[in-house]
Tab-separated table of C-alpha atoms in Angstrom:
chain	number	residue	atom	x	y	z
J	1	MET	CA	36.535	-7.399	47.700
J	2	LYS	CA	38.038	-9.203	45.137
J	3	LEU	CA	36.014	-11.978	43.876
J	4	SER	CA	38.316	-15.192	42.291
J	5	ARG	CA	37.236	-17.801	39.152
J	6	ALA	CA	38.316	-20.675	41.603
J	7	ASP	CA	35.442	-19.827	44.338
J	8	ARG	CA	33.227	-21.225	42.229
J	9	SER	CA	29.619	-20.196	44.087
J	10	LEU	CA	26.836	-18.876	41.431
J	11	LEU	CA	27.372	-15.364	42.968
J	12	VAL	CA	31.567	-15.193	41.655
J	13	ASP	CA	30.512	-17.006	38.882
J	14	TRP	CA	27.479	-14.359	37.335
J	15	SER	CA	30.393	-11.177	38.219
J	16	PHE	CA	32.855	-13.381	35.550
J	17	THR	CA	30.245	-14.393	33.294
J	18	ILE	CA	27.499	-11.166	32.669
J	19	ASP	CA	27.171	-8.373	30.098
J	20	ARG	CA	28.649	-5.762	32.133
J	21	GLY	CA	27.748	-3.466	29.024
J	22	LEU	CA	24.430	-4.956	29.062
J	23	LEU	CA	23.678	-4.381	32.612
J	24	THR	CA	24.956	-1.344	32.780
J	25	ALA	CA	23.184	0.230	30.407
J	26	LEU	CA	20.187	-1.591	31.171
J	27	LEU	CA	20.673	-0.299	35.211
J	28	THR	CA	20.876	3.394	33.521
J	29	LEU	CA	17.542	3.912	31.872
J	30	ILE	CA	16.200	2.794	35.400
J	31	ALA	CA	18.298	4.702	36.938
J	32	ILE	CA	16.953	7.920	34.442
J	33	GLY	CA	13.121	6.410	34.612
J	34	VAL	CA	13.580	7.696	38.709
J	35	VAL	CA	14.837	10.976	37.636
J	36	LEU	CA	12.247	12.091	35.262
J	37	SER	CA	9.605	10.548	37.290
J	38	PHE	CA	9.976	14.459	39.426
J	39	ALA	CA	9.650	15.821	35.877
J	40	ALA	CA	6.389	14.720	34.319
J	41	SER	CA	4.836	13.018	37.482
J	42	PRO	CA	4.307	15.528	40.101
J	43	ALA	CA	1.918	18.313	37.950
J	44	VAL	CA	-0.503	14.394	36.814
J	45	ALA	CA	-1.697	13.553	39.641
J	46	ILE	CA	-1.770	17.427	40.607
J	47	LYS	CA	-4.436	17.459	38.559
J	48	LYS	CA	-6.534	14.080	39.184
J	49	GLY	CA	-5.959	14.795	42.947
J	50	LEU	CA	-4.448	13.017	44.212
J	51	PRO	CA	-0.425	13.633	46.550
J	52	THR	CA	2.346	15.562	44.620
J	53	TYR	CA	4.616	12.803	45.209
J	54	TYR	CA	2.478	9.496	44.340
J	55	PHE	CA	3.224	8.671	41.089
J	56	VAL	CA	7.220	9.476	41.639
J	57	GLU	CA	7.274	7.058	45.094
J	58	ARG	CA	5.321	4.715	43.413
J	59	HIS	CA	8.019	4.379	40.277
J	60	VAL	CA	10.637	4.113	43.085
J	61	ILE	CA	8.888	1.707	44.638
J	62	PHE	CA	8.738	-0.488	41.699
J	63	ALA	CA	11.983	0.586	40.614
J	64	ALA	CA	14.049	-0.540	42.927
J	65	LEU	CA	11.723	-4.274	43.050
J	66	GLY	CA	12.791	-4.165	39.246
J	67	SER	CA	15.338	-4.093	39.788
J	68	VAL	CA	15.951	-7.327	42.404
J	69	LEU	CA	14.098	-9.023	39.985
J	70	MET	CA	16.269	-8.387	37.220
J	71	LEU	CA	19.056	-9.361	38.286
J	72	ILE	CA	17.388	-12.114	40.553
J	73	ILE	CA	16.373	-13.763	36.914
J	74	SER	CA	19.770	-13.161	35.488
J	75	LEU	CA	20.624	-15.666	37.539
J	76	PHE	CA	18.988	-18.166	35.711
J	77	SER	CA	20.386	-20.348	33.284
J	78	PRO	CA	18.988	-20.716	30.098
J	79	ALA	CA	17.394	-24.041	30.472
J	80	GLY	CA	15.442	-21.669	33.884
J	81	VAL	CA	14.578	-19.163	31.582
J	82	ARG	CA	12.559	-21.101	29.346
J	83	ARG	CA	10.764	-23.145	32.047
J	84	LEU	CA	10.171	-19.132	33.885
J	85	ALA	CA	8.800	-17.871	30.455
J	86	ALA	CA	6.779	-21.426	30.256
J	87	ALA	CA	4.829	-20.590	33.982
J	88	LEU	CA	4.638	-16.697	33.175
J	89	LEU	CA	2.810	-17.236	30.213
J	90	LEU	CA	0.512	-19.982	31.574
J	91	ILE	CA	-0.548	-17.954	34.915
J	92	SER	CA	-0.252	-14.922	32.809
J	93	ALA	CA	-3.225	-16.769	29.488
J	94	ALA	CA	-5.387	-16.985	32.593
J	95	GLY	CA	-5.039	-13.474	33.644
J	96	MET	CA	-6.094	-12.753	29.952
J	97	VAL	CA	-8.914	-14.787	30.374
J	98	VAL	CA	-10.232	-13.420	33.312
J	99	VAL	CA	-9.949	-10.002	32.532
J	100	LEU	CA	-12.550	-10.213	29.530
J	101	PHE	CA	-15.318	-11.211	32.378
J	102	THR	CA	-14.147	-9.200	35.581
J	103	GLY	CA	-11.274	-7.109	34.215
J	104	THR	CA	-11.283	-3.557	34.777
J	105	ASP	CA	-12.613	-1.001	31.996
J	106	ILE	CA	-10.800	1.751	31.394
J	107	ASN	CA	-11.735	4.202	27.882
J	108	GLY	CA	-12.742	1.112	26.925
J	109	ALA	CA	-10.101	-1.195	26.744
J	110	GLN	CA	-10.162	-4.654	29.677
J	111	ARG	CA	-6.707	-5.135	29.887
J	112	TRP	CA	-6.480	-4.665	34.344
J	113	LEU	CA	-7.194	-6.638	37.059
J	114	THR	CA	-7.607	-4.876	40.217
J	115	PHE	CA	-6.188	-4.924	43.431
J	116	GLY	CA	-7.571	-2.563	46.052
J	117	SER	CA	-5.081	0.583	45.124
J	118	TYR	CA	-2.910	-1.159	42.567
J	119	SER	CA	-3.799	-2.898	39.036
J	120	LEU	CA	-2.677	-5.444	36.555
J	121	GLN	CA	-2.432	-5.645	33.723
J	122	PRO	CA	-1.399	-9.097	32.685
J	123	SER	CA	-0.564	-9.472	29.150
J	124	GLU	CA	2.690	-7.187	30.047
J	125	PHE	CA	3.671	-10.027	31.580
J	126	ALA	CA	2.766	-13.135	28.551
J	127	LYS	CA	5.108	-10.781	26.389
J	128	PRO	CA	8.338	-11.985	26.858
J	129	ALA	CA	7.855	-15.288	28.173
J	130	PHE	CA	5.887	-15.610	24.329
J	131	ILE	CA	9.427	-13.987	23.299
J	132	VAL	CA	11.222	-16.526	24.479
J	133	LEU	CA	8.850	-19.845	23.881
J	134	ILE	CA	8.248	-19.434	21.190
J	135	ALA	CA	12.320	-19.053	20.202
J	136	TRP	CA	12.649	-21.896	21.180
J	137	LEU	CA	9.569	-22.929	18.638
J	138	PHE	CA	10.993	-22.057	15.729
J	139	GLY	CA	14.503	-23.076	16.956
J	140	GLU	CA	13.084	-27.249	17.498
J	141	ALA	CA	11.750	-26.590	13.823
J	142	ALA	CA	14.514	-25.029	11.653
J	143	GLY	CA	16.606	-27.833	13.897
J	144	ARG	CA	14.228	-31.319	14.231
J	145	SER	CA	11.212	-32.528	11.732
J	146	ASP	CA	10.535	-34.805	14.692
J	147	MET	CA	8.731	-32.677	16.175
J	148	PRO	CA	5.643	-30.537	15.359
J	149	ALA	CA	7.401	-27.301	16.447
J	150	LEU	CA	6.267	-24.659	14.097
J	151	PRO	CA	2.944	-25.518	14.214
J	152	LEU	CA	2.810	-25.413	18.085
J	153	GLY	CA	4.697	-21.615	17.695
J	154	LEU	CA	1.808	-21.146	15.222
J	155	LEU	CA	-1.189	-21.788	17.726
J	156	LEU	CA	0.484	-20.360	20.392
J	157	TRP	CA	0.764	-17.380	18.913
J	158	GLY	CA	-2.789	-17.093	17.414
J	159	MET	CA	-3.766	-17.951	20.882
J	160	LEU	CA	-1.897	-15.245	22.211
J	161	ALA	CA	-3.167	-12.478	19.756
J	162	GLY	CA	-7.130	-13.865	19.996
J	163	LEU	CA	-6.091	-12.950	23.545
J	164	LEU	CA	-5.390	-9.504	23.212
J	165	VAL	CA	-7.720	-8.515	20.131
J	166	ALA	CA	-10.100	-9.328	22.556
J	167	GLN	CA	-8.745	-7.158	25.677
J	168	PRO	CA	-8.948	-5.441	22.308
J	169	ASP	CA	-5.271	-4.228	22.462
J	170	VAL	CA	-4.459	-3.835	19.433
J	171	GLY	CA	-0.642	-1.729	19.654
J	172	GLN	CA	0.414	-5.176	21.836
J	173	THR	CA	-1.076	-7.077	19.165
J	174	VAL	CA	1.211	-5.733	16.567
J	175	LEU	CA	4.097	-5.861	18.803
J	176	ILE	CA	4.412	-9.283	19.547
J	177	SER	CA	4.169	-10.341	15.280
J	178	THR	CA	6.428	-7.648	14.580
J	179	THR	CA	8.550	-9.485	16.959
J	180	ALA	CA	7.899	-13.198	16.821
J	181	GLY	CA	7.398	-12.839	12.847
J	182	LEU	CA	10.656	-11.289	12.384
J	183	LEU	CA	12.145	-14.315	14.476
J	184	TYR	CA	10.407	-16.743	11.912
J	185	LEU	CA	12.651	-14.488	9.274
J	186	LEU	CA	15.516	-15.171	12.192
J	187	ALA	CA	15.128	-18.799	12.550
J	188	GLY	CA	15.059	-19.554	8.874
J	189	LEU	CA	12.351	-20.982	8.028
J	190	PRO	CA	10.300	-21.212	4.803
J	191	LEU	CA	9.583	-17.884	2.973
J	192	ILE	CA	6.261	-18.709	1.014
J	193	GLY	CA	5.223	-19.539	5.208
J	194	ALA	CA	6.613	-15.336	6.188
J	195	ALA	CA	4.410	-14.158	2.733
J	196	ILE	CA	1.061	-16.037	4.161
J	197	LEU	CA	2.166	-14.993	7.655
J	198	MET	CA	2.007	-11.173	6.209
J	199	LEU	CA	-1.318	-12.142	4.216
J	200	ILE	CA	-3.101	-12.513	7.875
J	201	GLY	CA	-0.995	-10.164	9.310
J	202	SER	CA	-2.041	-7.350	7.078
J	203	GLY	CA	-6.427	-9.323	6.473
J	204	GLY	CA	-5.729	-8.175	10.604
J	205	LEU	CA	-5.115	-4.936	10.862
J	206	TRP	CA	-7.735	-3.795	8.382
J	207	LEU	CA	-10.326	-5.997	10.247
J	208	ALA	CA	-8.752	-3.778	13.471
J	209	TYR	CA	-9.832	-1.079	11.386
J	210	GLU	CA	-13.620	-2.082	9.969
J	211	ASN	CA	-14.938	-3.185	13.866
J	212	PHE	CA	-12.617	-1.587	16.269
J	213	ALA	CA	-14.017	2.612	16.717
J	214	HIS	CA	-10.653	4.520	18.164
J	215	VAL	CA	-8.293	2.716	15.254
J	216	GLN	CA	-10.270	4.166	12.995
J	217	SER	CA	-9.887	6.376	14.671
J	218	ARG	CA	-6.418	6.915	14.959
J	219	LEU	CA	-5.976	5.906	11.629
J	220	GLU	CA	-8.345	8.360	9.244
J	221	LYS	CA	-6.498	11.582	11.717
J	222	PHE	CA	-3.585	10.205	11.699
J	223	PHE	CA	-3.639	10.405	7.155
J	224	GLY	CA	-5.827	13.156	7.088
J	225	ALA	CA	-4.982	16.005	6.020
J	226	ALA	CA	-4.719	17.860	9.697
J	227	PRO	CA	-2.056	16.144	11.672
J	228	PHE	CA	-2.565	17.985	14.423
J	229	GLU	CA	-6.007	17.667	15.067
J	230	ASN	CA	-5.209	14.844	17.294
J	231	TYR	CA	-4.692	17.145	19.630
J	232	GLN	CA	-2.424	14.749	22.217
J	233	VAL	CA	0.086	14.343	19.159
J	234	GLY	CA	-0.054	17.724	18.130
J	235	ARG	CA	0.695	19.169	21.904
J	236	ALA	CA	3.968	16.209	21.996
J	237	MET	CA	5.010	17.405	18.540
J	238	GLN	CA	5.490	21.296	19.601
J	239	SER	CA	6.792	20.072	22.867
J	240	PHE	CA	10.336	19.282	20.706
J	241	SER	CA	9.983	22.639	18.705
J	242	GLU	CA	9.494	24.538	22.621
J	243	GLY	CA	12.939	22.250	24.472
J	244	GLY	CA	15.322	23.062	20.955
J	245	PHE	CA	18.308	21.357	20.801
J	246	PHE	CA	18.717	21.487	24.954
J	247	GLY	CA	15.290	21.616	26.376
J	248	ARG	CA	13.483	24.366	28.880
J	249	GLY	CA	15.245	23.497	32.000
J	250	PRO	CA	14.254	20.812	34.578
J	251	GLY	CA	10.471	21.328	35.566
J	252	GLU	CA	9.805	23.942	32.879
J	253	GLY	CA	7.375	22.629	31.114
J	254	THR	CA	4.066	22.483	30.637
J	255	ILE	CA	3.003	19.322	27.990
J	256	LYS	CA	2.771	17.523	31.291
J	257	SER	CA	0.010	19.938	32.937
J	258	VAL	CA	-1.552	19.689	29.567
J	259	LEU	CA	-1.595	15.682	29.021
J	260	PRO	CA	-3.955	13.226	31.382
J	261	ASP	CA	-0.690	10.832	30.078
J	262	ALA	CA	2.119	12.577	30.269
J	263	HIS	CA	4.341	10.678	32.866
J	264	THR	CA	3.364	7.288	30.890
J	265	ASP	CA	2.516	7.208	26.955
J	266	TYR	CA	4.032	10.974	26.713
J	267	ILE	CA	6.819	11.042	28.202
J	268	PHE	CA	9.372	11.394	25.655
J	269	ALA	CA	7.256	14.915	24.532
J	270	VAL	CA	8.101	16.102	28.461
J	271	ILE	CA	11.936	15.562	28.226
J	272	GLY	CA	11.937	17.022	24.621
J	273	GLU	CA	10.365	19.984	26.014
J	274	GLU	CA	12.543	20.182	28.791
J	275	TYR	CA	15.992	18.414	28.669
J	276	GLY	CA	16.136	19.080	24.204
J	277	VAL	CA	17.225	16.813	21.688
J	278	ILE	CA	20.233	16.148	22.741
J	279	ALA	CA	18.757	14.465	25.362
J	280	CYS	CA	16.097	12.689	23.766
J	281	VAL	CA	18.871	11.379	21.284
J	282	ALA	CA	21.271	10.565	23.484
J	283	LEU	CA	18.139	8.215	25.306
J	284	LEU	CA	17.741	6.615	21.595
J	285	ALA	CA	21.484	5.771	21.545
J	286	ILE	CA	21.155	3.893	25.204
J	287	PHE	CA	18.148	1.922	23.707
J	288	ALA	CA	20.461	1.600	20.697
J	289	PHE	CA	23.126	0.081	21.906
J	290	VAL	CA	20.946	-2.492	24.569
J	291	VAL	CA	19.556	-3.855	21.553
J	292	ILE	CA	23.278	-3.795	19.454
J	293	ARG	CA	24.953	-4.432	21.938
J	294	ALA	CA	22.503	-8.263	22.760
J	295	MET	CA	22.595	-8.836	18.774
J	296	GLN	CA	26.271	-9.767	19.057
J	297	ARG	CA	25.565	-11.489	21.954
J	298	ALA	CA	23.185	-13.254	19.916
J	299	SER	CA	25.004	-13.938	17.051
J	300	ASP	CA	28.218	-15.483	19.293
J	301	GLU	CA	25.850	-18.376	20.076
J	302	PRO	CA	26.433	-21.973	19.965
J	303	ASN	CA	21.684	-22.601	20.126
J	304	ILE	CA	19.333	-21.783	18.291
J	305	ALA	CA	16.730	-21.150	20.671
J	306	ASP	CA	19.177	-19.325	22.930
J	307	ARG	CA	20.401	-16.938	20.231
J	308	LEU	CA	16.527	-16.385	18.928
J	309	ALA	CA	15.768	-15.539	22.193
J	310	VAL	CA	18.048	-13.595	22.083
J	311	GLN	CA	17.197	-11.496	19.534
J	312	GLY	CA	13.380	-11.944	20.421
J	313	LEU	CA	14.029	-9.747	23.588
J	314	ALA	CA	16.478	-6.653	22.369
J	315	LEU	CA	14.005	-6.595	19.313
J	316	LEU	CA	11.052	-6.008	21.237
J	317	LEU	CA	13.133	-3.897	23.634
J	318	GLY	CA	13.537	-1.688	21.216
J	319	LEU	CA	10.312	-2.185	19.035
J	320	GLN	CA	8.641	-0.570	22.047
J	321	ALA	CA	11.107	1.589	22.029
J	322	LEU	CA	10.574	3.180	18.500
J	323	ILE	CA	6.537	3.126	18.878
J	324	ASN	CA	6.746	4.824	21.868
J	325	MET	CA	9.396	7.247	20.101
J	326	GLY	CA	7.460	7.775	17.031
J	327	VAL	CA	3.866	7.955	18.180
J	328	ASN	CA	5.706	10.927	20.678
J	329	ILE	CA	6.975	12.690	17.207
J	330	GLY	CA	4.686	12.646	15.127
J	331	LEU	CA	5.501	9.103	12.477
J	332	LEU	CA	3.657	6.914	14.020
J	333	PRO	CA	0.065	6.649	14.666
J	334	PRO	CA	-1.432	7.057	18.208
J	335	LYS	CA	-0.499	3.977	20.795
J	336	GLY	CA	-1.132	4.254	24.651
J	337	MET	CA	2.238	1.774	24.908
J	338	THR	CA	5.216	2.896	27.490
J	339	LEU	CA	8.775	4.143	27.270
J	340	PRO	CA	10.827	1.226	28.627
J	341	PHE	CA	11.704	1.814	31.957
J	342	ILE	CA	11.264	5.314	31.285
J	343	SER	CA	6.535	5.853	31.553
J	344	ALA	CA	5.140	4.911	34.966
J	345	GLY	CA	3.141	2.086	35.235
J	346	GLY	CA	3.113	-1.164	37.538
J	347	SER	CA	2.613	-3.957	35.733
J	348	SER	CA	5.263	-2.354	32.809
J	349	MET	CA	7.760	-1.227	35.001
J	350	LEU	CA	8.511	-5.408	36.392
J	351	ALA	CA	7.585	-6.692	32.354
J	352	LEU	CA	10.198	-5.748	31.716
J	353	ALA	CA	12.653	-6.451	33.644
J	354	ILE	CA	11.964	-9.674	33.636
J	355	THR	CA	12.327	-9.415	30.563
J	356	ALA	CA	15.550	-7.313	30.628
J	357	GLY	CA	16.209	-10.585	33.040
J	358	MET	CA	16.131	-13.300	30.869
J	359	LEU	CA	18.018	-10.865	28.124
J	360	LEU	CA	21.012	-10.662	31.261
J	361	ALA	CA	20.377	-14.983	31.593
J	362	LEU	CA	20.655	-15.346	28.534
J	363	THR	CA	23.861	-12.988	27.204
J	364	ARG	CA	26.636	-14.281	30.022
J	365	TRP	CA	29.096	-15.720	29.196
J	366	ARG	CA	29.419	-19.387	28.233
J	367	PRO	CA	31.896	-22.428	26.792
J	368	ASP	CA	30.616	-23.780	23.103
J	369	PRO	CA	29.775	-28.129	24.516
J	370	MET	CA	31.673	-28.282	21.724
J	371	ARG	CA	34.769	-26.712	21.815
J	372	LEU	CA	36.025	-27.556	24.631
J	373	LYS	CA	38.297	-30.649	24.743
J	374	LYS	CA	36.911	-33.674	26.664
J	375	PRO	CA	40.632	-35.529	28.013
J	376	ARG	CA	41.084	-39.187	26.529
J	377	LEU	CA	41.242	-41.754	29.189
J	378	VAL	CA	42.603	-44.649	26.958
J	379	PRO	CA	45.434	-44.500	24.133
J	380	THR	CA	43.473	-43.977	20.488
J	381	ILE	CA	44.768	-46.193	17.349
J	382	ASP	CA	45.571	-42.190	15.822
J	383	ASP	CA	47.715	-42.205	19.381
J	384	ALA	CA	48.857	-45.756	19.210
J	385	GLN	CA	50.638	-44.591	15.187
J	386	PHE	CA	51.642	-41.432	16.032
J	387	SER	CA	54.020	-42.189	18.954
J	388	GLY	CA	54.966	-44.233	15.721
J	389	HIS	CA	54.160	-48.259	17.921
J	390	THR	CA	51.417	-50.910	16.241
J	391	PRO	CA	48.862	-51.281	18.363
J	392	SER	CA	47.481	-54.635	20.030
J	393	ARG	CA	45.353	-57.011	18.664
C-alpha cells in the first residue's frame, strides 16, 4: 500500500511527519526488553514459587499494550499532549494521595495501589505529565510577564516532590527535581533562582539523610570503606567481570538466581553477565541516540514550551537509564529505579510508553507558522510602487 501526501488523513499525516529514527529506536528498546525478559525473569519467578514464565508473560502483555499506547499518543497535537498531561497529573496526584492512606506497604514504602493480582504505582504516571506541564509554565514565564507562570511552576514542583517524599520515594524525587532544574536553566530563567533551588535541593537531601534510615544506610555503605558491603551492588558489579566482553551466553548467568530484583533493578547486570560489555555499550548507545535525536529535534522547535517539553521528556528517559546503569556498575548508591523499557514492571512500562508517545508527538515535523507565506489577496502600497504605478487615493 502506497501512501500519498495528497491524502490528508490523520494516519497518512502521521506517517509523513513522525521522526522515524526516534520511533525505530524506541520500538527497538521495547523489543530488546521482551527478549531479555526470557533471560532474567524465569529464575526469579521460580524462586518466588510462581509459574516459570509468569513475569515473561506479564512483560510481553505490558510491552504490547505500551507499544499501542505509545503509537496512539504520538498522533496527538502539542495542545493535545498538554491536555493529556494535565488530566494525567490530576489523576496521578489523586492516586498518590490515596496511596498514603490505603496503599500496599512494600519494603517500608507505600507506593502501590493493589487491584486483585495487579498493582499500580501512580507516581510513575505523574512524571511525564509533570515534565510537560512544568515545561509549559517555564516557557510562559520566559516569554510573558502578565502571567504568574513561574510561581505556579514552582508550586507544582513542590507539591509533587512533597507527595513523593511522603511515600517515601527519594530517588524519584531526585529524578524529577533534577530534570525540572535543568529545564529551568534551559528556559533562560534568572540564575539567582537556580542557585536558590540548588540550596533547597541540597537541604532536602540532607533532611532525607537525617530522617530516612534506608537513605542513610545506602549512602553510608556507598561512601564507606567497604564498597562490596552491600551484597546486591557487589554481586552486580561482579557479574560484569564474569561476563567479560561477550558474556557467558544466554541463560548461563547466575546473578538472576541470587538477587531478588534481577528482573527489575539489576537487569543491566544480567545483561552484562550473559551478553557481555559489548551488549551493554550497544544498549547505552540506543538510549544516547534517543536523547540526542530528541535534543536535535528540540533545537528546531520555535515554540519554547514545546521545545522545553521535548528536552524534559528526553532528559527524564536518559537520566532514569543512567541512574539504573550507574547503580548496577557501582557508580551510584542503590536505588530501586527501572531501566526504561527493559526492566519488568507494568506501571513502569505503561508510564514510559506515555513518555515516549508524548516525545514522538512533540517531535513530529510541523511547519513554523511564522515562516508560512500567506497569499496576498489585495495589492499593497509596496506592490504598486514596485510595478511602477501610483496608488489611487
